[in-house]
Coordinates of C-alpha atoms in Angstrom, one line a residue:
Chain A
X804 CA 34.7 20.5 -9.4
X805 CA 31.8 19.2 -11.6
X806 CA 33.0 17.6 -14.8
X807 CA 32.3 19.9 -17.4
X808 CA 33.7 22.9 -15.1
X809 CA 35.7 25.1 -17.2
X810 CA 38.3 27.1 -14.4
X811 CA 38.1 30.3 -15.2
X812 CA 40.2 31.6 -12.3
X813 CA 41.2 31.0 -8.9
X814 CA 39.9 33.1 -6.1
X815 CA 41.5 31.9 -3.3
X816 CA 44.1 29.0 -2.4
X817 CA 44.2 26.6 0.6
X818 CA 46.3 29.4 2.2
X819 CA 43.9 32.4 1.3
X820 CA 41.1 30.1 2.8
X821 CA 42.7 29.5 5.9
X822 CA 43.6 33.3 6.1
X823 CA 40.4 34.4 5.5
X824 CA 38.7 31.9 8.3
X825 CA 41.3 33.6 10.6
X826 CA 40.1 36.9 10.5
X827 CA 36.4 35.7 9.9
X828 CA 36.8 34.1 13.4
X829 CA 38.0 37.6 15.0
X830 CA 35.3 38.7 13.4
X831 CA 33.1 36.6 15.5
X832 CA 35.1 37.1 18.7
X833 CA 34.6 40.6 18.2
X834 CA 31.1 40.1 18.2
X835 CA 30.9 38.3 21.2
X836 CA 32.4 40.9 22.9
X837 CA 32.3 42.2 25.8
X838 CA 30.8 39.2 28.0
X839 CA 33.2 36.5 26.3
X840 CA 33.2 34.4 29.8
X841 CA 29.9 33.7 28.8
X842 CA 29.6 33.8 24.7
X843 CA 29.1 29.8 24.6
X844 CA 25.5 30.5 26.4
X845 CA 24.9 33.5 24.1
X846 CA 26.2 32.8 20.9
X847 CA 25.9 29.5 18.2
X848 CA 27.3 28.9 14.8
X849 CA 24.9 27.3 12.4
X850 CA 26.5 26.0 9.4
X851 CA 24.1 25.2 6.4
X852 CA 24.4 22.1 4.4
X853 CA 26.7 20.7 3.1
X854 CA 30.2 23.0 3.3
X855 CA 29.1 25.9 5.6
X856 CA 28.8 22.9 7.9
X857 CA 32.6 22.4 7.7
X858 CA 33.3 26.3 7.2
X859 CA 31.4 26.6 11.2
X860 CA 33.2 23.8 12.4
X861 CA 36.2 25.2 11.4
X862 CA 35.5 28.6 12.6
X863 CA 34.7 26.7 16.0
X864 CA 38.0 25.4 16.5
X865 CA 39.6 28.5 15.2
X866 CA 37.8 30.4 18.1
X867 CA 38.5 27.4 21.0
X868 CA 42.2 28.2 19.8
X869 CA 42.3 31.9 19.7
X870 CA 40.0 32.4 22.9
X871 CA 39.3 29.5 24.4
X872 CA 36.2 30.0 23.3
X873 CA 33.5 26.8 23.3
X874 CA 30.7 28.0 20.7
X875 CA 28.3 25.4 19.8
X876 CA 27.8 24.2 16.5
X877 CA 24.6 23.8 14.8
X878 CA 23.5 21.8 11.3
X879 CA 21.0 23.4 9.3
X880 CA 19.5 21.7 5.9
X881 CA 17.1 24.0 4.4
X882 CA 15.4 21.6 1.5
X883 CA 12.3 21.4 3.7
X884 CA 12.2 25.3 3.3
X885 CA 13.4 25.4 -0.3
X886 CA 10.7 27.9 -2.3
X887 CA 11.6 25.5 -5.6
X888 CA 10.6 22.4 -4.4
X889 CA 7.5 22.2 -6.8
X890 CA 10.0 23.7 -9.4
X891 CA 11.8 20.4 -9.8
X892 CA 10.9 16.9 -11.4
X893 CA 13.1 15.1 -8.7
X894 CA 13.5 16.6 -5.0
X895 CA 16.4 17.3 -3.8
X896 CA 17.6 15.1 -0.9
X897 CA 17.0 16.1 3.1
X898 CA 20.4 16.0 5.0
X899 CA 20.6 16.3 8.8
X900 CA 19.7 19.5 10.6
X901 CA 20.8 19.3 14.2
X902 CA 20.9 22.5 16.5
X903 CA 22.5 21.3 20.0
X904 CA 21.3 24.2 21.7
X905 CA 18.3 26.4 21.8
X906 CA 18.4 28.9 19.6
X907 CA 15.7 31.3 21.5
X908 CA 17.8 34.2 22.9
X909 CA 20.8 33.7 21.2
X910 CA 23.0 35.0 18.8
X911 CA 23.4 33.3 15.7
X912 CA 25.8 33.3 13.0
X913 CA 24.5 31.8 10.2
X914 CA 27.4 30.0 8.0
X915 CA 27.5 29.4 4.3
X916 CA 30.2 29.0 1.5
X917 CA 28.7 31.5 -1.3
X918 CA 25.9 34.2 -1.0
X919 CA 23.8 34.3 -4.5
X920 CA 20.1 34.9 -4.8
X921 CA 19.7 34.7 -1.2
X922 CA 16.7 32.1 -1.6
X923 CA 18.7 29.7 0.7
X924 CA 19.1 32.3 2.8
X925 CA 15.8 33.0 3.4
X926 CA 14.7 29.3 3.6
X927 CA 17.5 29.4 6.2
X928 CA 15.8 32.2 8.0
X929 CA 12.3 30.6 7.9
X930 CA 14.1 27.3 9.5
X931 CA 15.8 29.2 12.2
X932 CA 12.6 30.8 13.4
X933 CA 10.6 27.7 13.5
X934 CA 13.3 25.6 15.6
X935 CA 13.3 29.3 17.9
X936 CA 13.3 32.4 18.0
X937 CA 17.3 33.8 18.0
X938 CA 18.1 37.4 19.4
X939 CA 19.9 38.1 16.1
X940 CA 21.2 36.3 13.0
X941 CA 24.2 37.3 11.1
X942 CA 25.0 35.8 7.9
X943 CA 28.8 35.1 7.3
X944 CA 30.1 33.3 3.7
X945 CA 33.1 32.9 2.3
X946 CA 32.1 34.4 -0.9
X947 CA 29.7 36.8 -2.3
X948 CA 29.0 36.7 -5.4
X949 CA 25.8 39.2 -5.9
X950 CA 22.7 38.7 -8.2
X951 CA 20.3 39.0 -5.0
X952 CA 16.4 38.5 -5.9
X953 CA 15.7 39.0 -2.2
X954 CA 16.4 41.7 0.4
X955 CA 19.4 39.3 2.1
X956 CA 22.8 41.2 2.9
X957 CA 25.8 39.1 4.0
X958 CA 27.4 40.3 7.1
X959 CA 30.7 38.8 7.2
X960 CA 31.9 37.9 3.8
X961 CA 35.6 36.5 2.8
X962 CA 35.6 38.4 -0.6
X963 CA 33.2 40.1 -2.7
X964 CA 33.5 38.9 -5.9
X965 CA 31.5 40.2 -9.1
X966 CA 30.3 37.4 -11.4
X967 CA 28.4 36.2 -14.6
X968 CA 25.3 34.5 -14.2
X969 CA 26.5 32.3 -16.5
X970 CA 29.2 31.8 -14.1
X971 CA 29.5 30.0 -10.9
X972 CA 32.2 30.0 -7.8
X973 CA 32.9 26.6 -5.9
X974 CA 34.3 26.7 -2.7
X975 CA 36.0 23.3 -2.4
X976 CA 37.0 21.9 1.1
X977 CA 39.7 18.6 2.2
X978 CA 37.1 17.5 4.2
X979 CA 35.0 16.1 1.7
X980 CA 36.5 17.3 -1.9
X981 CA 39.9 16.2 -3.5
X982 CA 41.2 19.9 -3.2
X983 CA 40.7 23.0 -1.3
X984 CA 40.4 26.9 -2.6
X985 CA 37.8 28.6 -4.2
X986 CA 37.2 28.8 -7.5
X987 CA 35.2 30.9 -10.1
X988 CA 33.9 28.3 -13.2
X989 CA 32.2 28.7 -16.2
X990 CA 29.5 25.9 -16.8
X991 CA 27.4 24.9 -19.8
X992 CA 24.5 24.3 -17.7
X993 CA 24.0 27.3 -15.5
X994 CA 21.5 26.5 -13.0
X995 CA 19.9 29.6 -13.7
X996 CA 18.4 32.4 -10.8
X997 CA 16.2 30.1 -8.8
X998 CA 19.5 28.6 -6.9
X999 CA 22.3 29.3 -5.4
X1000 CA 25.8 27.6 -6.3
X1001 CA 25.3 25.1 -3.6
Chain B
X1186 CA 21.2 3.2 11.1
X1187 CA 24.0 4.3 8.9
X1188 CA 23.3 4.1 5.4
X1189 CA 25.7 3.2 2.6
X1190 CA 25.7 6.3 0.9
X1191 CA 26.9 4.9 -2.4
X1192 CA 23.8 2.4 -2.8
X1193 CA 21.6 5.4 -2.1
X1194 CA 19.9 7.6 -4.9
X1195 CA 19.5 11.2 -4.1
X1196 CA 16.1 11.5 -5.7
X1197 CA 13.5 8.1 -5.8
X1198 CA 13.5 6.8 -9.7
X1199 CA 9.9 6.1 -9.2
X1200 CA 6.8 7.4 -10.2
X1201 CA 4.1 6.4 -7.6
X1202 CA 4.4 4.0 -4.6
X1203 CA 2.1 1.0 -5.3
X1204 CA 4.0 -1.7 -3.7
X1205 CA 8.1 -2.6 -2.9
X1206 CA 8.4 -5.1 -5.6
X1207 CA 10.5 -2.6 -8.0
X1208 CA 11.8 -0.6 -5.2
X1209 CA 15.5 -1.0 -4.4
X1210 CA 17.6 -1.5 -0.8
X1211 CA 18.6 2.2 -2.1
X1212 CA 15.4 3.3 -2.9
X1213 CA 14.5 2.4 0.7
X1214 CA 17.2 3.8 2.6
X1215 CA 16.4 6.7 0.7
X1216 CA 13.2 7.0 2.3
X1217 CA 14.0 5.7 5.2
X1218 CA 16.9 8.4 5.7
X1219 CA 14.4 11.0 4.6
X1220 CA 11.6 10.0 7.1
X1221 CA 14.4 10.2 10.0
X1222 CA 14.7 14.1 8.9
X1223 CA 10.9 14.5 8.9
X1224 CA 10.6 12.3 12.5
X1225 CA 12.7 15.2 14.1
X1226 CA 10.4 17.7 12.5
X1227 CA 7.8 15.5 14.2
X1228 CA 9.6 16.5 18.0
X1229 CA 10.4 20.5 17.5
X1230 CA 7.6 23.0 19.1
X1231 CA 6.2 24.3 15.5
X1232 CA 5.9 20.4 13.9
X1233 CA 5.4 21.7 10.6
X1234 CA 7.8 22.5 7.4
X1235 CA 6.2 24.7 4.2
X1236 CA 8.0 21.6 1.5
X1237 CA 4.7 20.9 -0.2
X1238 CA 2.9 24.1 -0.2
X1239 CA 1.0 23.9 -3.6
X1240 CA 0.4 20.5 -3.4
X1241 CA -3.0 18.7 -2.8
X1242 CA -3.4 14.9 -1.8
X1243 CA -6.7 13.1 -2.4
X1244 CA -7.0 10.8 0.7
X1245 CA -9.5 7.9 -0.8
X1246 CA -10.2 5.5 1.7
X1247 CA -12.8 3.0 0.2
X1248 CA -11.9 0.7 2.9
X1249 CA -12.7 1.8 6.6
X1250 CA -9.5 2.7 8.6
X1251 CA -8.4 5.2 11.4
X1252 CA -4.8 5.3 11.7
X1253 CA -3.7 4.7 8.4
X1254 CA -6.0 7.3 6.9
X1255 CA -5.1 9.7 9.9
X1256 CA -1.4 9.3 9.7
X1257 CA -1.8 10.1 6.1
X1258 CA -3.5 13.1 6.7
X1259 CA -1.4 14.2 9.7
X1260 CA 1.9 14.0 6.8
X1261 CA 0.7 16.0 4.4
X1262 CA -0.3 18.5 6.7
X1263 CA 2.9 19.0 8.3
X1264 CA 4.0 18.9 5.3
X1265 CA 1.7 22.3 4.2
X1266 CA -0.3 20.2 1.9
X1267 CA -3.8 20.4 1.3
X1268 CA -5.6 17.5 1.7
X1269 CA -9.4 16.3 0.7
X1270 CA -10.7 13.4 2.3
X1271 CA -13.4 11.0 0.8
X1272 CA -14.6 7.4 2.6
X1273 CA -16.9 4.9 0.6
X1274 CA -19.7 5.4 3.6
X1275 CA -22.1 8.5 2.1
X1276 CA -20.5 9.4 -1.0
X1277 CA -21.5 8.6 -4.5
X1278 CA -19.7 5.1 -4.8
X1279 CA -23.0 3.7 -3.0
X1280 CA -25.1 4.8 -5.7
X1281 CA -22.8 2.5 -8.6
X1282 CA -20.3 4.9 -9.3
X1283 CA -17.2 3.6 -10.5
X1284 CA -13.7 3.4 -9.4
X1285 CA -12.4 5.4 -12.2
X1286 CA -15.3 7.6 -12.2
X1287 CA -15.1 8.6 -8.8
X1288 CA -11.1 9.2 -9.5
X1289 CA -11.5 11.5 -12.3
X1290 CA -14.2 13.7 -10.5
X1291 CA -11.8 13.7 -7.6
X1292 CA -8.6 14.4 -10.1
X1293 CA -11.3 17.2 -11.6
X1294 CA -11.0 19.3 -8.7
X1295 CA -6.9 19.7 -9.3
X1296 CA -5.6 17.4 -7.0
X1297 CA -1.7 16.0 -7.5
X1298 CA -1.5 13.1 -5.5
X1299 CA -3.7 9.8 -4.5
X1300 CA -3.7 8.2 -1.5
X1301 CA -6.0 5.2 -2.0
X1302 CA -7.1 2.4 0.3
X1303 CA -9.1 0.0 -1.1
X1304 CA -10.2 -3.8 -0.4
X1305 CA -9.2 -5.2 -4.4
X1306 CA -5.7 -6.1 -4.9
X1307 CA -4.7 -3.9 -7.6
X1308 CA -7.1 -0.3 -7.6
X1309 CA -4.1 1.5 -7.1
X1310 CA -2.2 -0.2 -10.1
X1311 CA -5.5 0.3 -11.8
X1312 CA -5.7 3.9 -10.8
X1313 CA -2.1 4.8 -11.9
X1314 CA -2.7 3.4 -15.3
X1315 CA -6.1 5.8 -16.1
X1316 CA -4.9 8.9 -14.3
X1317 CA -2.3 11.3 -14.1
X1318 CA -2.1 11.5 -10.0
X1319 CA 0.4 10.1 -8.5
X1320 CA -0.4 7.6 -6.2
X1321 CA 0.8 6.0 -3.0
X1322 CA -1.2 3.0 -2.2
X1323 CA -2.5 2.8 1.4
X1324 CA -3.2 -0.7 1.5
X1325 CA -5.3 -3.2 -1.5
X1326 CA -7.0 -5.9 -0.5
X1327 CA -4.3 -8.5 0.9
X1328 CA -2.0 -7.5 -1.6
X1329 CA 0.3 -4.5 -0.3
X1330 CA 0.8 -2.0 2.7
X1331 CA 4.0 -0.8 1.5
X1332 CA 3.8 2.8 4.1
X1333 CA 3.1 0.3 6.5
X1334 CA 6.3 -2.1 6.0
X1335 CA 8.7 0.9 5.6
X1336 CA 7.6 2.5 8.3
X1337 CA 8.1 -1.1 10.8
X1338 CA 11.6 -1.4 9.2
X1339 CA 11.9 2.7 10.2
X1340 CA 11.3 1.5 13.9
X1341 CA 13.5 -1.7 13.6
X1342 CA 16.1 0.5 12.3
X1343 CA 16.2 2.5 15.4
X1344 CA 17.0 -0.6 17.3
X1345 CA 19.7 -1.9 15.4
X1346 CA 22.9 -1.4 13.3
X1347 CA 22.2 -3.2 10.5
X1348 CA 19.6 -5.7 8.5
X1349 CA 22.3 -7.9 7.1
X1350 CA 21.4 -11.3 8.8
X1351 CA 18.7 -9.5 11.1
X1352 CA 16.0 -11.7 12.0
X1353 CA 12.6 -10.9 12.0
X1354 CA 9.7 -13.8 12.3
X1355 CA 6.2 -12.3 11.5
X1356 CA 3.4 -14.5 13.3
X1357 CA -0.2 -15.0 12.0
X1358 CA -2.7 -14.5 9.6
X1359 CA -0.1 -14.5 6.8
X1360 CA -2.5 -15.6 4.0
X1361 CA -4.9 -12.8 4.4
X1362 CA -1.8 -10.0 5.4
X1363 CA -0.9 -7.4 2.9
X1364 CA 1.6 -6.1 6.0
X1365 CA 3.0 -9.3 5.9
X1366 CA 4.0 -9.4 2.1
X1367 CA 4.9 -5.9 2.1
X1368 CA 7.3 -6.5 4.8
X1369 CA 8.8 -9.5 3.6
X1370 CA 9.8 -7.3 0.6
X1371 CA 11.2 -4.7 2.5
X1372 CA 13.0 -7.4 4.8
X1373 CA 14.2 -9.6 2.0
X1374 CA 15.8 -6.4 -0.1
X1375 CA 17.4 -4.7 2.8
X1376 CA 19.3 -8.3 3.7
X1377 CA 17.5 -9.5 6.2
X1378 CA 15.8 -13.1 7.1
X1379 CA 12.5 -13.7 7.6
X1380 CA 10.8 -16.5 9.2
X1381 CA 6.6 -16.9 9.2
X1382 CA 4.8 -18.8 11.5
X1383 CA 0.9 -19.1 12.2
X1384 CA -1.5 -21.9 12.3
X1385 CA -1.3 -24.0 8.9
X1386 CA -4.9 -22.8 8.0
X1387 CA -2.7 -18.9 7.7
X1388 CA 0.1 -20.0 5.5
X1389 CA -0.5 -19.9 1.5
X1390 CA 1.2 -22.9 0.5
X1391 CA 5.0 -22.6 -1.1
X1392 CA 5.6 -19.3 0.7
X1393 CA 9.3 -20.7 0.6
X1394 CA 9.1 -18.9 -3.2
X1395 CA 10.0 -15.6 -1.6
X1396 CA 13.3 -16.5 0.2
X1397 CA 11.3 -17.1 3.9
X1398 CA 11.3 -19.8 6.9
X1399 CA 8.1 -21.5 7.6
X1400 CA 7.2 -22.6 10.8
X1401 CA 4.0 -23.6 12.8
X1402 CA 5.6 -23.4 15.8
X1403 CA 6.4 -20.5 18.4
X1404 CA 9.0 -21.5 19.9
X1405 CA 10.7 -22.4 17.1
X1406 CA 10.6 -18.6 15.7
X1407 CA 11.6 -17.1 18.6
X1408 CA 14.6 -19.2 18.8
X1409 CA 15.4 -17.6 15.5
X1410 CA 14.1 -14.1 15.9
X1411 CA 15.5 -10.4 17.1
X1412 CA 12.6 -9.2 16.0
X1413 CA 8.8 -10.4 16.5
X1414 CA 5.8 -9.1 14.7
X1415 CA 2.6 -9.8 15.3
X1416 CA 0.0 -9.3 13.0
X1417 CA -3.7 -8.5 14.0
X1418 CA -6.3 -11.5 14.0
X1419 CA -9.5 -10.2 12.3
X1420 CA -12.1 -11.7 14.7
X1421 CA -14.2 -11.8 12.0
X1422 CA -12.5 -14.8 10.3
X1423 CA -13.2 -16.9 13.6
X1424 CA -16.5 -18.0 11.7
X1425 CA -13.7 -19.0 8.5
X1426 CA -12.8 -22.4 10.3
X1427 CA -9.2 -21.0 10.4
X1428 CA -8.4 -21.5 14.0
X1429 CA -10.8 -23.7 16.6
X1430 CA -10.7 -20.4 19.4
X1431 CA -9.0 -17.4 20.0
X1432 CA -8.3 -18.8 23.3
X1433 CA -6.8 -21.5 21.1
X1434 CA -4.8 -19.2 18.9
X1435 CA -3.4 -17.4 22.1
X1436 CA -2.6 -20.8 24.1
X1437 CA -0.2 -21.8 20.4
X1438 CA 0.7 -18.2 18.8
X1439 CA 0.5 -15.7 21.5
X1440 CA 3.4 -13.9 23.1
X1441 CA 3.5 -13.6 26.6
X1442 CA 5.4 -11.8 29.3
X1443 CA 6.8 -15.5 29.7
X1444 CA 8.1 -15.5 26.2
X1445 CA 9.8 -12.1 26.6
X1446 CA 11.5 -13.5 29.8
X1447 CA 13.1 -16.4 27.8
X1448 CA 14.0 -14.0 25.3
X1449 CA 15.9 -11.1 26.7
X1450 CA 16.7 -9.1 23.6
X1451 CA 13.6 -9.6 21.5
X1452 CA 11.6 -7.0 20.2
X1453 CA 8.2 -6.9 19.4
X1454 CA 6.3 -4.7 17.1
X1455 CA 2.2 -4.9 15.7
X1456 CA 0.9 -3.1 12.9
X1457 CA -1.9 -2.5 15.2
X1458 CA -4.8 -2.2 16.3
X1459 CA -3.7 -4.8 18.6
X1460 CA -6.5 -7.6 20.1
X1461 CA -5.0 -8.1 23.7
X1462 CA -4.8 -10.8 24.8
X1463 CA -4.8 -12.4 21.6
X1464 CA -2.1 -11.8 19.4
X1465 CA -0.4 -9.9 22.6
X1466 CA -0.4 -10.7 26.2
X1467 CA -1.9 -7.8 27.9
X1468 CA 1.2 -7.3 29.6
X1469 CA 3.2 -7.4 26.6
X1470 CA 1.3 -4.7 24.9
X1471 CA 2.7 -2.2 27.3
X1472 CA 6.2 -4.2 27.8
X1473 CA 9.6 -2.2 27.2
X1474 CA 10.5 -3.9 24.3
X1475 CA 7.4 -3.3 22.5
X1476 CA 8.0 -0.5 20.1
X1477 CA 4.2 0.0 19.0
X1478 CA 4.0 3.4 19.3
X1479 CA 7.1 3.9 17.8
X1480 CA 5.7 2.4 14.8
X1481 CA 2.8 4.6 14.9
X1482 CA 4.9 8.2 15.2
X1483 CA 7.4 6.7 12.5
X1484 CA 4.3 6.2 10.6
X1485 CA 3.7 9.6 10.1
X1486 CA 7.2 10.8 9.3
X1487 CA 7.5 8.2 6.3
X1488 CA 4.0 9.1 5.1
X1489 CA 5.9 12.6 5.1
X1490 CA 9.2 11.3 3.0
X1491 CA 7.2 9.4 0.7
X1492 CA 5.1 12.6 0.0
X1493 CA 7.9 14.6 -0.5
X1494 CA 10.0 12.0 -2.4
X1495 CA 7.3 11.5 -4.5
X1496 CA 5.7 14.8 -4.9
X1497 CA 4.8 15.6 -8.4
X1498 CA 7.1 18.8 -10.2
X1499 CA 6.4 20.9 -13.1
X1500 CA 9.3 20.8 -14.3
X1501 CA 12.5 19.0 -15.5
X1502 CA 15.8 19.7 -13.8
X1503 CA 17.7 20.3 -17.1
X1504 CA 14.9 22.9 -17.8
X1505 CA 16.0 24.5 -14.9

């Protein structure tokens, strides 16, 4: 949570997370359906910088477990794609992209913690096709929070929620936060329709 | 090499590159950490990202050069910048035009960013203070080649874990290198130690001042060194009295496939081009542990960061 933060509700707890990823990953073994011998050839998480690169790892492990299921997992930072990079007086910092596999025939599912404008999604898009060219891309988040400028629909979405602009959610995970849940905040510097909560 | 995230800015607190002197260890893992991003753009099928669409770099190469000013140019294209390119040879600066005039008609045309090569110590300083561009010097005079030492400690970095007590010897023409002082900043703030050696005609006297060995002899740096770097010998200083022959300079300065034999670790890097046989064995030119052409792809990705990093907004963030 960013310092001047002010909580104005919880969304979901560690245990609604955890839920959520559950079904999210039958979600995705559904989709891999019916040639699952063979989804780990067919089928790739790619989760975007920073947390829907824990969110796909997660999902990953959740499917290994369930199914016995081995789907790779990609890393996707889409600053070099960003539309607002002449927007800002400092740039934002490139973090690792790595995508094990190719991505040129396969099915993609395209992981992030919240869905807002959709301008990272569509940087995410214009990334994806230059590294390959995927059979299909589906776009899973644990939140959706609306306010779309673009034409960018979440496929697989832990809750809808309706916000504020002046409002923003924070999905907060052990793996690299003091606390896990998600959390809808109201903060006195909104960072206004350009970008997304993370 | 891992980075120590907490010395590390997310954004560079600079305003134009024109040498290492204020630039911190973070500053330059920051770029460094950026160029590795931007190297692996360099190895996918479609080698080109859309980050600075909108922008336009002036290269200005008053000095002649081929893979400096290409490297340059290479970045900011796969970076989606436009680029216009001006040498001293047939344009206006041989009919008495001035640095700062030729700048300003260049700036005229809407450009955002400078790079500048040019043979007085100082233009780019010079530059930065009467225009608005940003600039990234490409080399002034003997003075600085700061692309060109942060891209050699972007190749040493793939070769080792750490600079703390790395040691790097740099071997040549040191008086007359502007890669040798801009390395020996990068070296000396990332931790690690330096040791120069060259004939006592290539050594500005109390060197020492900048927290480096001095030696005039060979051996005695590769004893010392993991790293070895060459520097180019301009032939045309032969008629300078600085060294009797460049049979001469090989027989007392020159690595050989012998020296890499004795010294089974070491690596060795040149800012290129290289004089074979001179500065190199032939040999060791194409030798395993010679990471040249590393030095020349790695070139091109931290042109790239320091583009990026440094690219001009319109903006501030807390107008966002």
């Amino acid at each position: 949570m960013e310092p001047d933060d002010r909580i104005k509700a919880q969304l979901m707890t560690e245990r609604d997370l955890g839920r959520t990823l559950d079904r999210m990953a039958q979600q995705i073994i559904e989709l891999t359906d019916p040639d699952v011998e063979e989804a780990g050839d067919a089928f790739a998480l790619v989760g975007m910088q920073t947390r829907g690169v824990y969110l796909a790892r997660r999902l990953a492990d959740r499917i290994r477990t369930q199914e016995d299921i081995d789907l790779p997992v990609g890393v996707l930072d889409v600053t070099m794609y960003r539309d607002d990079v002449r927007l800002r007086l400092n740039q934002p910092q490139i973090r690792e992209t790595r995508i094990p596999v190719d991505l040129t025939g396969r099915h993609v599912v395209l992981v992030d913690d919240v869905a807002y404008t959709g301008r990272t999604a569509r940087s995410a898009l214009d990334a994806l096709m230059d590294l390959g060219r995927p059979a299909s891309v589906r776009f899973l988040v644990i939140v959706d929070r609306g306010h779309r400028e673009l034409p960018i629909a979440s496929d697989i979405v832990g809750r809808r929620v309706p916000t504020l602009p002046g409002e923003e959610v924070r999905v907060r995970l052990r793996e690299i936060d003091d606390r896990e849940g998600v959390w809808l905040v109201e903060t006195p510097h909104p960072r206004g329709q350009s970008t997304e909560t993370d | 090499m891992a980075s120590d995230a907490q010395d590390t800015p997310s954004s560079l607190p600079h305003r134009h590159l024109l040498d290492l002197s204020d630039y911190s260890a973070g500053d330059i893992r920051l770029i460094l950490d950026t160029a590795r991003e931007f190297r692996s753009v360099l190895d996918r099928p479609i080698k080109k990202v859309p980050t600075l669409q909108g922008t336009t770099v002036a290269n200005m190469f008053f000095e002649p050069s081929t893979r400096t000013k290409l490297s340059f140019g290479l970045a900011a294209g796969r970076l989606s910048a436009e680029t216009i390119s001006f040498s001293k040879s047939g344009s206006s600066v041989k009919k008495g035009e001035t640095l700062r005039d030729t700048a300003e008609n260049i700036l005229a045309m809407k450009c955002d960013m400078v790079v500048i090569r040019h043979s007085s110590p100082g233009a780019p300083h010079y530059l930065s203070r009467v225009t608005d561009a940003v600039l990234v010097n490409a080399g002034d005079g003997a003075h600085a080649h700061p692309t060109q030492a942060l891209l050699d400690v972007l190749t040493m970095s793939e070769h080792i874990d750490t600079f703390d007590g790395l040691h790097v010897s740099i071997i040549g023409d040191i008086t007359h290198s502007r890669v040798a002082r801009s390395n020996i900043q990068a070296l000396r703030t990332l931790g690690a130690e330096v040791t120069l050696c060259g004939p006592r005609t290539m050594i500005p006297p109390q060197i020492e001042h900048l927290g480096v060995h001095v030696t005039h002899h060979l051996d005695e740096a590769l004893d010392r060194s993991d790293i070895v770097m060459a520097l180019r010998i301009q032939l045309e200083r032969q008629d300078e009295g600085l060294f009797p022959s460049l049979r001469e300079y090989h027989d007392r300065f020159g690595i050989t496939t012998e020296h890499m034999e004795a010294h089974p670790d070491l690596l060795v890097m040149h800012p290129g081009p290289v004089n074979r046989g001179v500065e190199l064995a032939h040999d060791v030119v194409d030798h395993e542990r010679a990471i040249i052409l590393s030095q020349v792809t790695n070139g091109v990705a931290v042109r790239m960061a320091v583009l990026y990093l440094l690219a001009p907004g319109r903006q501030t963030d807390a107008a966002e």
